[in-house]
PDB file of N, CA and C in Angstrom:
ATOM      1  N   MET W  13       0.784  -1.482   0.035  1.00 55.00           N
ATOM      2  CA  MET W  13       0.098  -0.208  -0.015  1.00 55.00           C
ATOM      3  C   MET W  13       0.927   1.538  -0.044  1.00 55.00           C
ATOM      4  N   ARG W  14       0.485   2.317  -1.139  1.00 61.00           N
ATOM      5  CA  ARG W  14       1.456   3.112  -0.673  1.00 61.00           C
ATOM      6  C   ARG W  14       0.332   4.263  -0.323  1.00 61.00           C
ATOM      7  N   MET W  15       1.569   5.369   0.249  1.00 64.00           N
ATOM      8  CA  MET W  15       1.552   6.503   1.450  1.00 64.00           C
ATOM      9  C   MET W  15       1.196   7.760   0.682  1.00 64.00           C
ATOM     10  N   VAL W  16       0.494   8.424   1.123  1.00 65.00           N
ATOM     11  CA  VAL W  16       0.313   9.495  -0.323  1.00 65.00           C
ATOM     12  C   VAL W  16       0.265  10.316   0.870  1.00 65.00           C
ATOM     13  N   GLN W  17       1.247  11.396   0.927  1.00 70.00           N
ATOM     14  CA  GLN W  17       1.618  12.763   2.000  1.00 70.00           C
ATOM     15  C   GLN W  17       0.961  13.844   1.169  1.00 70.00           C
ATOM     16  N   PHE W  18       0.433  15.070   1.887  1.00 69.00           N
ATOM     17  CA  PHE W  18       0.267  16.200   1.604  1.00 69.00           C
ATOM     18  C   PHE W  18       0.373  17.463   1.628  1.00 69.00           C
ATOM     19  N   THR W  19       1.831  17.745   1.185  1.00 71.00           N
ATOM     20  CA  THR W  19       1.728  18.995   1.508  1.00 71.00           C
ATOM     21  C   THR W  19       1.510  19.760   1.446  1.00 71.00           C
ATOM     22  N   THR W  20       1.784  21.296   1.949  1.00 73.00           N
ATOM     23  CA  THR W  20       1.907  22.744   1.282  1.00 73.00           C
ATOM     24  C   THR W  20       2.173  23.845   0.111  1.00 73.00           C
ATOM     25  N   PRO W  21       1.584  23.759  -1.178  1.00 69.00           N
ATOM     26  CA  PRO W  21       2.524  24.083  -1.872  1.00 69.00           C
ATOM     27  C   PRO W  21       2.754  25.323  -2.001  1.00 69.00           C
ATOM     28  N   ALA W  22       4.082  26.003  -2.038  1.00 74.00           N
ATOM     29  CA  ALA W  22       4.790  26.996  -1.778  1.00 74.00           C
ATOM     30  C   ALA W  22       3.474  28.468  -2.592  1.00 74.00           C
ATOM     31  N   VAL W  23       3.673  30.254  -2.571  1.00 76.00           N
ATOM     32  CA  VAL W  23       2.386  30.803  -2.797  1.00 76.00           C
ATOM     33  C   VAL W  23       2.564  31.212  -4.251  1.00 76.00           C
ATOM     34  N   GLY W  24       2.002  30.594  -4.575  1.00 74.00           N
ATOM     35  CA  GLY W  24       1.943  31.553  -6.419  1.00 74.00           C
ATOM     36  C   GLY W  24       2.029  29.805  -7.527  1.00 74.00           C
ATOM     37  N   THR W  25       1.907  29.041  -6.733  1.00 72.00           N
ATOM     38  CA  THR W  25       2.102  27.547  -7.636  1.00 72.00           C
ATOM     39  C   THR W  25       1.042  27.376  -7.289  1.00 72.00           C
ATOM     40  N   TYR W  26       0.930  25.487  -8.947  1.00 73.00           N
ATOM     41  CA  TYR W  26      -0.453  25.553  -8.875  1.00 73.00           C
ATOM     42  C   TYR W  26       0.484  23.430  -8.487  1.00 73.00           C
ATOM     43  N   GLY W  27      -1.325  22.872  -7.825  1.00 71.00           N
ATOM     44  CA  GLY W  27      -0.895  21.859  -8.323  1.00 71.00           C
ATOM     45  C   GLY W  27      -0.972  20.877  -9.054  1.00 71.00           C
ATOM     46  N   ASN W  28      -0.029  19.734  -9.510  1.00 75.00           N
ATOM     47  CA  ASN W  28      -0.409  18.676 -10.883  1.00 75.00           C
ATOM     48  C   ASN W  28      -1.128  17.168 -11.224  1.00 75.00           C
ATOM     49  N   GLU W  29      -2.133  18.612 -10.995  1.00 76.00           N
ATOM     50  CA  GLU W  29      -3.207  17.603 -10.753  1.00 76.00           C
ATOM     51  C   GLU W  29      -4.030  18.051 -12.176  1.00 76.00           C
ATOM     52  N   ARG W  30      -4.592  17.042 -12.501  1.00 77.00           N
ATOM     53  CA  ARG W  30      -5.070  18.021 -14.960  1.00 77.00           C
ATOM     54  C   ARG W  30      -7.082  18.512 -14.640  1.00 77.00           C
ATOM     55  N   ARG W  31      -6.850  19.587 -14.509  1.00 76.00           N
ATOM     56  CA  ARG W  31      -8.075  19.786 -15.249  1.00 76.00           C
ATOM     57  C   ARG W  31      -9.267  19.408 -15.134  1.00 76.00           C
ATOM     58  N   ASP W  32     -10.303  19.516 -14.597  1.00 76.00           N
ATOM     59  CA  ASP W  32     -11.967  18.823 -13.970  1.00 76.00           C
ATOM     60  C   ASP W  32     -11.512  16.979 -13.474  1.00 76.00           C
ATOM     61  N   ALA W  33     -10.136  17.211 -13.053  1.00 77.00           N
ATOM     62  CA  ALA W  33      -9.981  16.028 -12.743  1.00 77.00           C
ATOM     63  C   ALA W  33     -11.079  14.527 -11.802  1.00 77.00           C
ATOM     64  N   TYR W  34     -11.678  15.647 -11.212  1.00 76.00           N
ATOM     65  CA  TYR W  34     -12.692  15.211 -10.421  1.00 76.00           C
ATOM     66  C   TYR W  34     -14.166  15.982 -10.461  1.00 76.00           C
ATOM     67  N   TYR W  35     -15.218  14.501 -10.450  1.00 78.00           N
ATOM     68  CA  TYR W  35     -16.577  15.826 -11.222  1.00 78.00           C
ATOM     69  C   TYR W  35     -17.724  14.787  -9.554  1.00 78.00           C
ATOM     70  N   GLY W  36     -18.307  16.698  -9.280  1.00 78.00           N
ATOM     71  CA  GLY W  36     -19.224  16.103  -7.807  1.00 78.00           C
ATOM     72  C   GLY W  36     -20.603  14.801  -8.088  1.00 78.00           C
ATOM     73  N   PRO W  37     -21.570  14.842  -8.320  1.00 82.00           N
ATOM     74  CA  PRO W  37     -22.786  14.313  -8.016  1.00 82.00           C
ATOM     75  C   PRO W  37     -23.609  14.698  -8.688  1.00 82.00           C
ATOM     76  N   ASN W  38     -23.518  13.470 -10.087  1.00 83.00           N
ATOM     77  CA  ASN W  38     -24.822  13.976 -11.349  1.00 83.00           C
ATOM     78  C   ASN W  38     -26.215  14.862 -11.434  1.00 83.00           C
ATOM     79  N   PHE W  39     -26.271  15.335 -11.828  1.00 82.00           N
ATOM     80  CA  PHE W  39     -27.549  16.191 -10.883  1.00 82.00           C
ATOM     81  C   PHE W  39     -28.926  15.693 -12.116  1.00 82.00           C
ATOM     82  N   ARG W  40     -29.448  15.397 -12.091  1.00 84.00           N
ATOM     83  CA  ARG W  40     -31.054  15.098 -12.215  1.00 84.00           C
ATOM     84  C   ARG W  40     -32.639  15.730 -12.252  1.00 84.00           C
ATOM     85  N   THR W  41     -33.271  15.919 -12.615  1.00 83.00           N
ATOM     86  CA  THR W  41     -34.298  16.729 -13.067  1.00 83.00           C
ATOM     87  C   THR W  41     -35.417  16.350 -13.945  1.00 83.00           C
ATOM     88  N   ILE W  42     -36.906  16.508 -13.246  1.00 87.00           N
ATOM     89  CA  ILE W  42     -37.088  16.060 -14.894  1.00 87.00           C
ATOM     90  C   ILE W  42     -39.071  17.128 -14.877  1.00 87.00           C
ATOM     91  N   ASP W  43     -39.088  18.133 -15.008  1.00 88.00           N
ATOM     92  CA  ASP W  43     -40.211  18.808 -14.841  1.00 88.00           C
ATOM     93  C   ASP W  43     -41.542  18.427 -15.997  1.00 88.00           C
ATOM     94  N   PHE W  44     -42.619  19.028 -15.145  1.00 92.00           N
ATOM     95  CA  PHE W  44     -44.234  18.702 -16.279  1.00 92.00           C
ATOM     96  C   PHE W  44     -45.541  19.240 -15.867  1.00 92.00           C
ATOM     97  N   SER W  45     -46.124  20.017 -17.327  1.00 94.00           N
ATOM     98  CA  SER W  45     -46.385  21.131 -16.722  1.00 94.00           C
ATOM     99  C   SER W  45     -48.155  20.778 -17.806  1.00 94.00           C
ATOM    100  N   LEU W  46     -49.021  20.589 -17.306  1.00 96.00           N
ATOM    101  CA  LEU W  46     -50.315  21.005 -18.306  1.00 96.00           C
ATOM    102  C   LEU W  46     -51.063  22.575 -18.046  1.00 96.00           C
ATOM    103  N   PHE W  47     -51.788  22.930 -19.603  1.00 96.00           N
ATOM    104  CA  PHE W  47     -52.220  23.648 -19.460  1.00 96.00           C
ATOM    105  C   PHE W  47     -53.249  24.369 -19.583  1.00 96.00           C
ATOM    106  N   LYS W  48     -54.435  24.954 -19.639  1.00 96.00           N
ATOM    107  CA  LYS W  48     -56.185  24.198 -19.477  1.00 96.00           C
ATOM    108  C   LYS W  48     -56.732  25.708 -20.336  1.00 96.00           C
ATOM    109  N   HIS W  49     -56.716  25.826 -21.311  1.00 95.00           N
ATOM    110  CA  HIS W  49     -57.700  27.413 -21.919  1.00 95.00           C
ATOM    111  C   HIS W  49     -59.211  26.874 -21.966  1.00 95.00           C
ATOM    112  N   THR W  50     -59.688  27.774 -20.983  1.00 94.00           N
ATOM    113  CA  THR W  50     -61.043  27.216 -21.172  1.00 94.00           C
ATOM    114  C   THR W  50     -61.759  29.235 -21.278  1.00 94.00           C
ATOM    115  N   PRO W  51     -62.637  29.052 -22.274  1.00 95.00           N
ATOM    116  CA  PRO W  51     -63.591  30.761 -22.818  1.00 95.00           C
ATOM    117  C   PRO W  51     -65.103  30.994 -22.146  1.00 95.00           C
ATOM    118  N   ILE W  52     -64.469  31.557 -21.441  1.00 93.00           N
ATOM    119  CA  ILE W  52     -65.780  31.813 -20.386  1.00 93.00           C
ATOM    120  C   ILE W  52     -66.674  32.518 -20.973  1.00 93.00           C
ATOM    121  N   THR W  53     -66.818  33.898 -21.476  1.00 92.00           N
ATOM    122  CA  THR W  53     -67.550  34.047 -21.742  1.00 92.00           C
ATOM    123  C   THR W  53     -67.010  35.287 -23.535  1.00 92.00           C
ATOM    124  N   GLU W  54     -67.254  36.119 -24.072  1.00 91.00           N
ATOM    125  CA  GLU W  54     -66.447  35.856 -25.414  1.00 91.00           C
ATOM    126  C   GLU W  54     -65.367  36.791 -25.379  1.00 91.00           C
ATOM    127  N   LYS W  55     -65.632  37.955 -24.811  1.00 93.00           N
ATOM    128  CA  LYS W  55     -64.467  37.894 -24.015  1.00 93.00           C
ATOM    129  C   LYS W  55     -63.663  37.574 -22.752  1.00 93.00           C
ATOM    130  N   VAL W  56     -63.739  37.459 -21.646  1.00 95.00           N
ATOM    131  CA  VAL W  56     -63.783  36.653 -21.116  1.00 95.00           C
ATOM    132  C   VAL W  56     -63.040  35.056 -21.663  1.00 95.00           C
ATOM    133  N   MET W  57     -61.668  34.518 -20.699  1.00 96.00           N
ATOM    134  CA  MET W  57     -60.629  33.403 -21.273  1.00 96.00           C
ATOM    135  C   MET W  57     -59.290  33.374 -19.292  1.00 96.00           C
ATOM    136  N   SER W  58     -60.093  31.892 -19.111  1.00 96.00           N
ATOM    137  CA  SER W  58     -59.468  31.715 -18.747  1.00 96.00           C
ATOM    138  C   SER W  58     -58.095  30.323 -19.125  1.00 96.00           C
ATOM    139  N   GLU W  59     -57.506  30.597 -18.075  1.00 96.00           N
ATOM    140  CA  GLU W  59     -55.431  29.775 -18.382  1.00 96.00           C
ATOM    141  C   GLU W  59     -55.623  28.545 -16.733  1.00 96.00           C
ATOM    142  N   PHE W  60     -55.353  27.310 -16.984  1.00 97.00           N
ATOM    143  CA  PHE W  60     -55.447  26.707 -15.695  1.00 97.00           C
ATOM    144  C   PHE W  60     -53.757  26.222 -16.095  1.00 97.00           C
ATOM    145  N   ARG W  61     -53.447  26.469 -14.719  1.00 96.00           N
ATOM    146  CA  ARG W  61     -52.704  25.958 -14.706  1.00 96.00           C
ATOM    147  C   ARG W  61     -52.122  24.848 -13.994  1.00 96.00           C
ATOM    148  N   ALA W  62     -51.615  23.115 -14.183  1.00 96.00           N
ATOM    149  CA  ALA W  62     -50.661  22.730 -12.926  1.00 96.00           C
ATOM    150  C   ALA W  62     -48.876  22.387 -13.895  1.00 96.00           C
ATOM    151  N   GLU W  63     -48.064  22.721 -12.256  1.00 92.00           N
ATOM    152  CA  GLU W  63     -46.960  22.245 -12.842  1.00 92.00           C
ATOM    153  C   GLU W  63     -45.662  21.839 -11.547  1.00 92.00           C
ATOM    154  N   VAL W  64     -45.746  20.973 -12.361  1.00 90.00           N
ATOM    155  CA  VAL W  64     -44.575  19.843 -11.054  1.00 90.00           C
ATOM    156  C   VAL W  64     -43.366  20.272 -11.455  1.00 90.00           C
ATOM    157  N   PHE W  65     -42.466  20.511 -10.127  1.00 85.00           N
ATOM    158  CA  PHE W  65     -41.178  20.427 -10.622  1.00 85.00           C
ATOM    159  C   PHE W  65     -40.493  18.579 -10.030  1.00 85.00           C
ATOM    160  N   ASN W  66     -39.868  18.898 -10.811  1.00 84.00           N
ATOM    161  CA  ASN W  66     -38.745  17.136 -10.230  1.00 84.00           C
ATOM    162  C   ASN W  66     -39.466  16.198  -9.832  1.00 84.00           C
ATOM    163  N   ILE W  67     -40.614  15.905 -11.200  1.00 88.00           N
ATOM    164  CA  ILE W  67     -41.692  14.722 -10.251  1.00 88.00           C
ATOM    165  C   ILE W  67     -41.056  13.137  -9.945  1.00 88.00           C
ATOM    166  N   CYS W  68     -39.953  13.559 -10.126  1.00 88.00           N
ATOM    167  CA  CYS W  68     -39.606  11.892 -10.440  1.00 88.00           C
ATOM    168  C   CYS W  68     -38.718  11.891  -8.554  1.00 88.00           C
ATOM    169  N   ASN W  69     -38.557  13.456  -8.409  1.00 83.00           N
ATOM    170  CA  ASN W  69     -37.957  13.557  -7.131  1.00 83.00           C
ATOM    171  C   ASN W  69     -36.985  12.186  -6.766  1.00 83.00           C
ATOM    172  N   PHE W  70     -35.861  13.297  -7.648  1.00 83.00           N
ATOM    173  CA  PHE W  70     -34.039  12.303  -8.039  1.00 83.00           C
ATOM    174  C   PHE W  70     -33.786  13.082  -6.800  1.00 83.00           C
ATOM    175  N   ASN W  71     -32.297  12.797  -6.133  1.00 81.00           N
ATOM    176  CA  ASN W  71     -32.024  13.322  -4.826  1.00 81.00           C
ATOM    177  C   ASN W  71     -30.877  13.818  -6.157  1.00 81.00           C
ATOM    178  N   ASN W  72     -30.157  15.312  -5.724  1.00 81.00           N
ATOM    179  CA  ASN W  72     -29.986  16.240  -6.256  1.00 81.00           C
ATOM    180  C   ASN W  72     -28.492  17.184  -5.354  1.00 81.00           C
ATOM    181  N   PHE W  73     -27.484  16.254  -5.364  1.00 82.00           N
ATOM    182  CA  PHE W  73     -26.474  16.604  -3.606  1.00 82.00           C
ATOM    183  C   PHE W  73     -25.748  18.025  -4.550  1.00 82.00           C
ATOM    184  N   ALA W  74     -25.454  18.298  -3.345  1.00 79.00           N
ATOM    185  CA  ALA W  74     -24.583  19.497  -3.955  1.00 79.00           C
ATOM    186  C   ALA W  74     -23.253  18.534  -3.718  1.00 79.00           C
ATOM    187  N   ASN W  75     -21.761  19.590  -3.966  1.00 79.00           N
ATOM    188  CA  ASN W  75     -20.226  18.881  -4.055  1.00 79.00           C
ATOM    189  C   ASN W  75     -19.707  18.675  -2.419  1.00 79.00           C
ATOM    190  N   PRO W  76     -18.949  17.826  -2.495  1.00 77.00           N
ATOM    191  CA  PRO W  76     -18.411  16.956  -1.175  1.00 77.00           C
ATOM    192  C   PRO W  76     -17.674  18.504  -0.447  1.00 77.00           C
ATOM    193  N   SER W  77     -17.892  18.543   0.689  1.00 70.00           N
ATOM    194  CA  SER W  77     -17.249  19.596   1.781  1.00 70.00           C
ATOM    195  C   SER W  77     -15.274  19.868   1.336  1.00 70.00           C
ATOM    196  N   VAL W  78     -15.019  20.524   0.632  1.00 71.00           N
ATOM    197  CA  VAL W  78     -13.195  20.768   1.085  1.00 71.00           C
ATOM    198  C   VAL W  78     -12.723  21.900   1.526  1.00 71.00           C
ATOM    199  N   SER W  79     -12.991  22.469   2.268  1.00 70.00           N
ATOM    200  CA  SER W  79     -13.234  23.526   2.924  1.00 70.00           C
ATOM    201  C   SER W  79     -11.373  23.611   3.901  1.00 70.00           C
ATOM    202  N   SER W  80     -10.865  21.445   4.722  1.00 73.00           N
ATOM    203  CA  SER W  80      -9.816  21.625   4.957  1.00 73.00           C
ATOM    204  C   SER W  80      -9.658  20.345   4.958  1.00 73.00           C
ATOM    205  N   ILE W  81      -8.048  19.554   4.774  1.00 74.00           N
ATOM    206  CA  ILE W  81      -8.410  19.049   4.262  1.00 74.00           C
ATOM    207  C   ILE W  81      -8.865  17.811   5.768  1.00 74.00           C
ATOM    208  N   THR W  82      -8.266  18.637   6.704  1.00 77.00           N
ATOM    209  CA  THR W  82      -7.795  18.278   8.355  1.00 77.00           C
ATOM    210  C   THR W  82      -8.644  17.919   9.286  1.00 77.00           C
ATOM    211  N   SER W  83     -10.211  18.724   8.734  1.00 75.00           N
ATOM    212  CA  SER W  83     -11.365  18.252   8.638  1.00 75.00           C
ATOM    213  C   SER W  83     -12.123  17.054   9.282  1.00 75.00           C
ATOM    214  N   SER W  84     -13.026  16.326   9.607  1.00 77.00           N
ATOM    215  CA  SER W  84     -13.288  15.269  10.410  1.00 77.00           C
ATOM    216  C   SER W  84     -14.573  15.398   9.132  1.00 77.00           C
ATOM    217  N   SER W  85     -15.400  16.549   8.432  1.00 74.00           N
ATOM    218  CA  SER W  85     -16.098  16.581   7.142  1.00 74.00           C
ATOM    219  C   SER W  85     -15.698  16.767   6.058  1.00 74.00           C
ATOM    220  N   PHE W  86     -14.823  16.169   6.005  1.00 77.00           N
ATOM    221  CA  PHE W  86     -13.498  16.368   4.132  1.00 77.00           C
ATOM    222  C   PHE W  86     -14.106  15.889   3.274  1.00 77.00           C
ATOM    223  N   GLY W  87     -14.374  15.837   2.411  1.00 76.00           N
ATOM    224  CA  GLY W  87     -14.902  15.719   1.433  1.00 76.00           C
ATOM    225  C   GLY W  87     -16.845  13.986   1.927  1.00 76.00           C
ATOM    226  N   LEU W  88     -17.508  14.807   2.751  1.00 78.00           N
ATOM    227  CA  LEU W  88     -18.227  14.395   3.033  1.00 78.00           C
ATOM    228  C   LEU W  88     -19.808  15.040   2.314  1.00 78.00           C
ATOM    229  N   ILE W  89     -20.532  14.834   1.599  1.00 77.00           N
ATOM    230  CA  ILE W  89     -21.589  15.624   1.021  1.00 77.00           C
ATOM    231  C   ILE W  89     -22.697  15.607   1.836  1.00 77.00           C
ATOM    232  N   THR W  90     -22.746  17.056   2.500  1.00 74.00           N
ATOM    233  CA  THR W  90     -23.607  17.209   3.769  1.00 74.00           C
ATOM    234  C   THR W  90     -24.339  17.802   2.680  1.00 74.00           C
ATOM    235  N   GLN W  91     -25.022  18.663   1.690  1.00 75.00           N
ATOM    236  CA  GLN W  91     -26.491  19.510   1.461  1.00 75.00           C
ATOM    237  C   GLN W  91     -27.053  19.694   0.061  1.00 75.00           C
ATOM    238  N   THR W  92     -27.787  19.603  -0.091  1.00 75.00           N
ATOM    239  CA  THR W  92     -28.027  19.166  -0.858  1.00 75.00           C
ATOM    240  C   THR W  92     -28.275  20.451  -2.108  1.00 75.00           C
ATOM    241  N   ARG W  93     -28.157  20.202  -3.261  1.00 75.00           N
ATOM    242  CA  ARG W  93     -28.266  21.939  -4.570  1.00 75.00           C
ATOM    243  C   ARG W  93     -29.068  22.646  -3.887  1.00 75.00           C
ATOM    244  N   ASN W  94     -29.172  23.882  -3.987  1.00 70.00           N
ATOM    245  CA  ASN W  94     -30.672  24.526  -4.530  1.00 70.00           C
ATOM    246  C   ASN W  94     -30.226  25.950  -5.162  1.00 70.00           C
ATOM    247  N   GLY W  95     -30.594  25.980  -6.051  1.00 62.00           N
ATOM    248  CA  GLY W  95     -30.070  27.063  -6.812  1.00 62.00           C
ATOM    249  C   GLY W  95     -30.956  28.940  -6.593  1.00 62.00           C
ATOM    250  N   ALA W  96     -31.433  28.753  -5.915  1.00 61.00           N
ATOM    251  CA  ALA W  96     -32.359  30.239  -5.275  1.00 61.00           C
ATOM    252  C   ALA W  96     -32.248  29.945  -4.257  1.00 61.00           C
ATOM    253  N   GLY W  97     -31.869  29.144  -3.390  1.00 62.00           N
ATOM    254  CA  GLY W  97     -31.458  30.157  -2.101  1.00 62.00           C
ATOM    255  C   GLY W  97     -32.555  29.713  -1.190  1.00 62.00           C
ATOM    256  N   ALA W  98     -33.227  29.591  -1.493  1.00 59.00           N
ATOM    257  CA  ALA W  98     -34.880  29.553  -0.900  1.00 59.00           C
ATOM    258  C   ALA W  98     -35.394  28.421  -0.671  1.00 59.00           C
ATOM    259  N   PRO W  99     -35.814  27.838   0.359  1.00 63.00           N
ATOM    260  CA  PRO W  99     -36.063  26.236   0.498  1.00 63.00           C
ATOM    261  C   PRO W  99     -37.766  25.975  -0.504  1.00 63.00           C
ATOM    262  N   GLY W 100     -37.199  24.527  -1.280  1.00 63.00           N
ATOM    263  CA  GLY W 100     -38.770  23.932  -2.003  1.00 63.00           C
ATOM    264  C   GLY W 100     -38.701  24.975  -3.819  1.00 63.00           C
ATOM    265  N   ILE W 101     -37.847  26.422  -3.503  1.00 63.00           N
ATOM    266  CA  ILE W 101     -37.969  27.024  -5.377  1.00 63.00           C
ATOM    267  C   ILE W 101     -36.545  26.515  -5.420  1.00 63.00           C
ATOM    268  N   GLY W 102     -36.442  26.739  -7.111  1.00 63.00           N
ATOM    269  CA  GLY W 102     -35.258  26.433  -7.691  1.00 63.00           C
ATOM    270  C   GLY W 102     -34.752  25.491  -8.206  1.00 63.00           C
ATOM    271  N   TYR W 103     -34.116  25.489  -9.377  1.00 65.00           N
ATOM    272  CA  TYR W 103     -33.346  24.121  -9.724  1.00 65.00           C
ATOM    273  C   TYR W 103     -32.582  23.143  -7.805  1.00 65.00           C
ATOM    274  N   GLY W 104     -32.875  21.645  -8.364  1.00 65.00           N
ATOM    275  CA  GLY W 104     -32.021  21.409  -7.467  1.00 65.00           C
ATOM    276  C   GLY W 104     -32.697  20.557  -6.098  1.00 65.00           C
ATOM    277  N   GLU W 105     -33.990  21.440  -5.974  1.00 74.00           N
ATOM    278  CA  GLU W 105     -34.609  21.252  -5.487  1.00 74.00           C
ATOM    279  C   GLU W 105     -36.242  19.234  -5.276  1.00 74.00           C
ATOM    280  N   PRO W 106     -36.761  19.221  -3.889  1.00 78.00           N
ATOM    281  CA  PRO W 106     -37.509  17.921  -4.056  1.00 78.00           C
ATOM    282  C   PRO W 106     -39.242  18.228  -5.031  1.00 78.00           C
ATOM    283  N   PHE W 107     -39.586  17.194  -4.839  1.00 83.00           N
ATOM    284  CA  PHE W 107     -40.600  17.130  -5.236  1.00 83.00           C
ATOM    285  C   PHE W 107     -41.824  18.162  -5.000  1.00 83.00           C
ATOM    286  N   ASN W 108     -41.810  19.596  -5.612  1.00 84.00           N
ATOM    287  CA  ASN W 108     -42.605  20.734  -6.063  1.00 84.00           C
ATOM    288  C   ASN W 108     -44.325  20.715  -7.098  1.00 84.00           C
ATOM    289  N   VAL W 109     -44.781  20.430  -6.689  1.00 89.00           N
ATOM    290  CA  VAL W 109     -46.097  21.233  -7.151  1.00 89.00           C
ATOM    291  C   VAL W 109     -46.755  22.464  -7.321  1.00 89.00           C
ATOM    292  N   GLN W 110     -47.275  23.236  -8.133  1.00 90.00           N
ATOM    293  CA  GLN W 110     -48.011  24.326  -7.876  1.00 90.00           C
ATOM    294  C   GLN W 110     -49.246  24.295  -9.270  1.00 90.00           C
ATOM    295  N   PHE W 111     -50.098  25.330  -8.530  1.00 95.00           N
ATOM    296  CA  PHE W 111     -51.037  24.956  -9.900  1.00 95.00           C
ATOM    297  C   PHE W 111     -51.986  27.002  -9.960  1.00 95.00           C
ATOM    298  N   ALA W 112     -52.050  27.800 -10.870  1.00 96.00           N
ATOM    299  CA  ALA W 112     -52.261  28.580 -10.858  1.00 96.00           C
ATOM    300  C   ALA W 112     -53.683  28.106 -12.312  1.00 96.00           C
ATOM    301  N   LEU W 113     -53.632  30.038 -11.587  1.00 96.00           N
ATOM    302  CA  LEU W 113     -55.407  30.301 -12.003  1.00 96.00           C
ATOM    303  C   LEU W 113     -55.303  31.598 -12.411  1.00 96.00           C
ATOM    304  N   LYS W 114     -55.282  31.933 -14.243  1.00 96.00           N
ATOM    305  CA  LYS W 114     -54.646  33.173 -15.155  1.00 96.00           C
ATOM    306  C   LYS W 114     -56.309  33.249 -15.380  1.00 96.00           C
ATOM    307  N   LEU W 115     -56.760  34.568 -15.474  1.00 96.00           N
ATOM    308  CA  LEU W 115     -58.336  35.003 -16.023  1.00 96.00           C
ATOM    309  C   LEU W 115     -57.701  36.283 -17.500  1.00 96.00           C
ATOM    310  N   SER W 116     -58.000  36.396 -18.038  1.00 94.00           N
ATOM    311  CA  SER W 116     -57.782  37.229 -19.390  1.00 94.00           C
ATOM    312  C   SER W 116     -59.031  37.739 -19.818  1.00 94.00           C
ATOM    313  N   PHE W 117     -59.465  38.991 -19.806  1.00 91.00           N
ATOM    314  CA  PHE W 117     -60.412  40.132 -20.086  1.00 91.00           C
ATOM    315  C   PHE W 117     -59.583  40.753 -20.815  1.00 91.00           C
TER     316      PHE W 117
END
């Protein structure tokens, strides 16, 4: 078994690992929507909309923690992706459904 020793490189130098050598976890999501246009009168139109985000409820994990090699959480995935910074909104979020009704006149 080969022992790997980590050393701190000199300031202003780069490491010797090739670019994009490591990849984070996969990102998958499938969104689905239905629209129904219904005329109410001659001048009034309604639109009902049902939208489902991440319909298969895929887990989308964030990249692992890389803050410090000596940290006990180094390399552990402890969070999921959240594109909008708000829970339940944006890419990477769990299964979500929203309904809307629009009246045009």
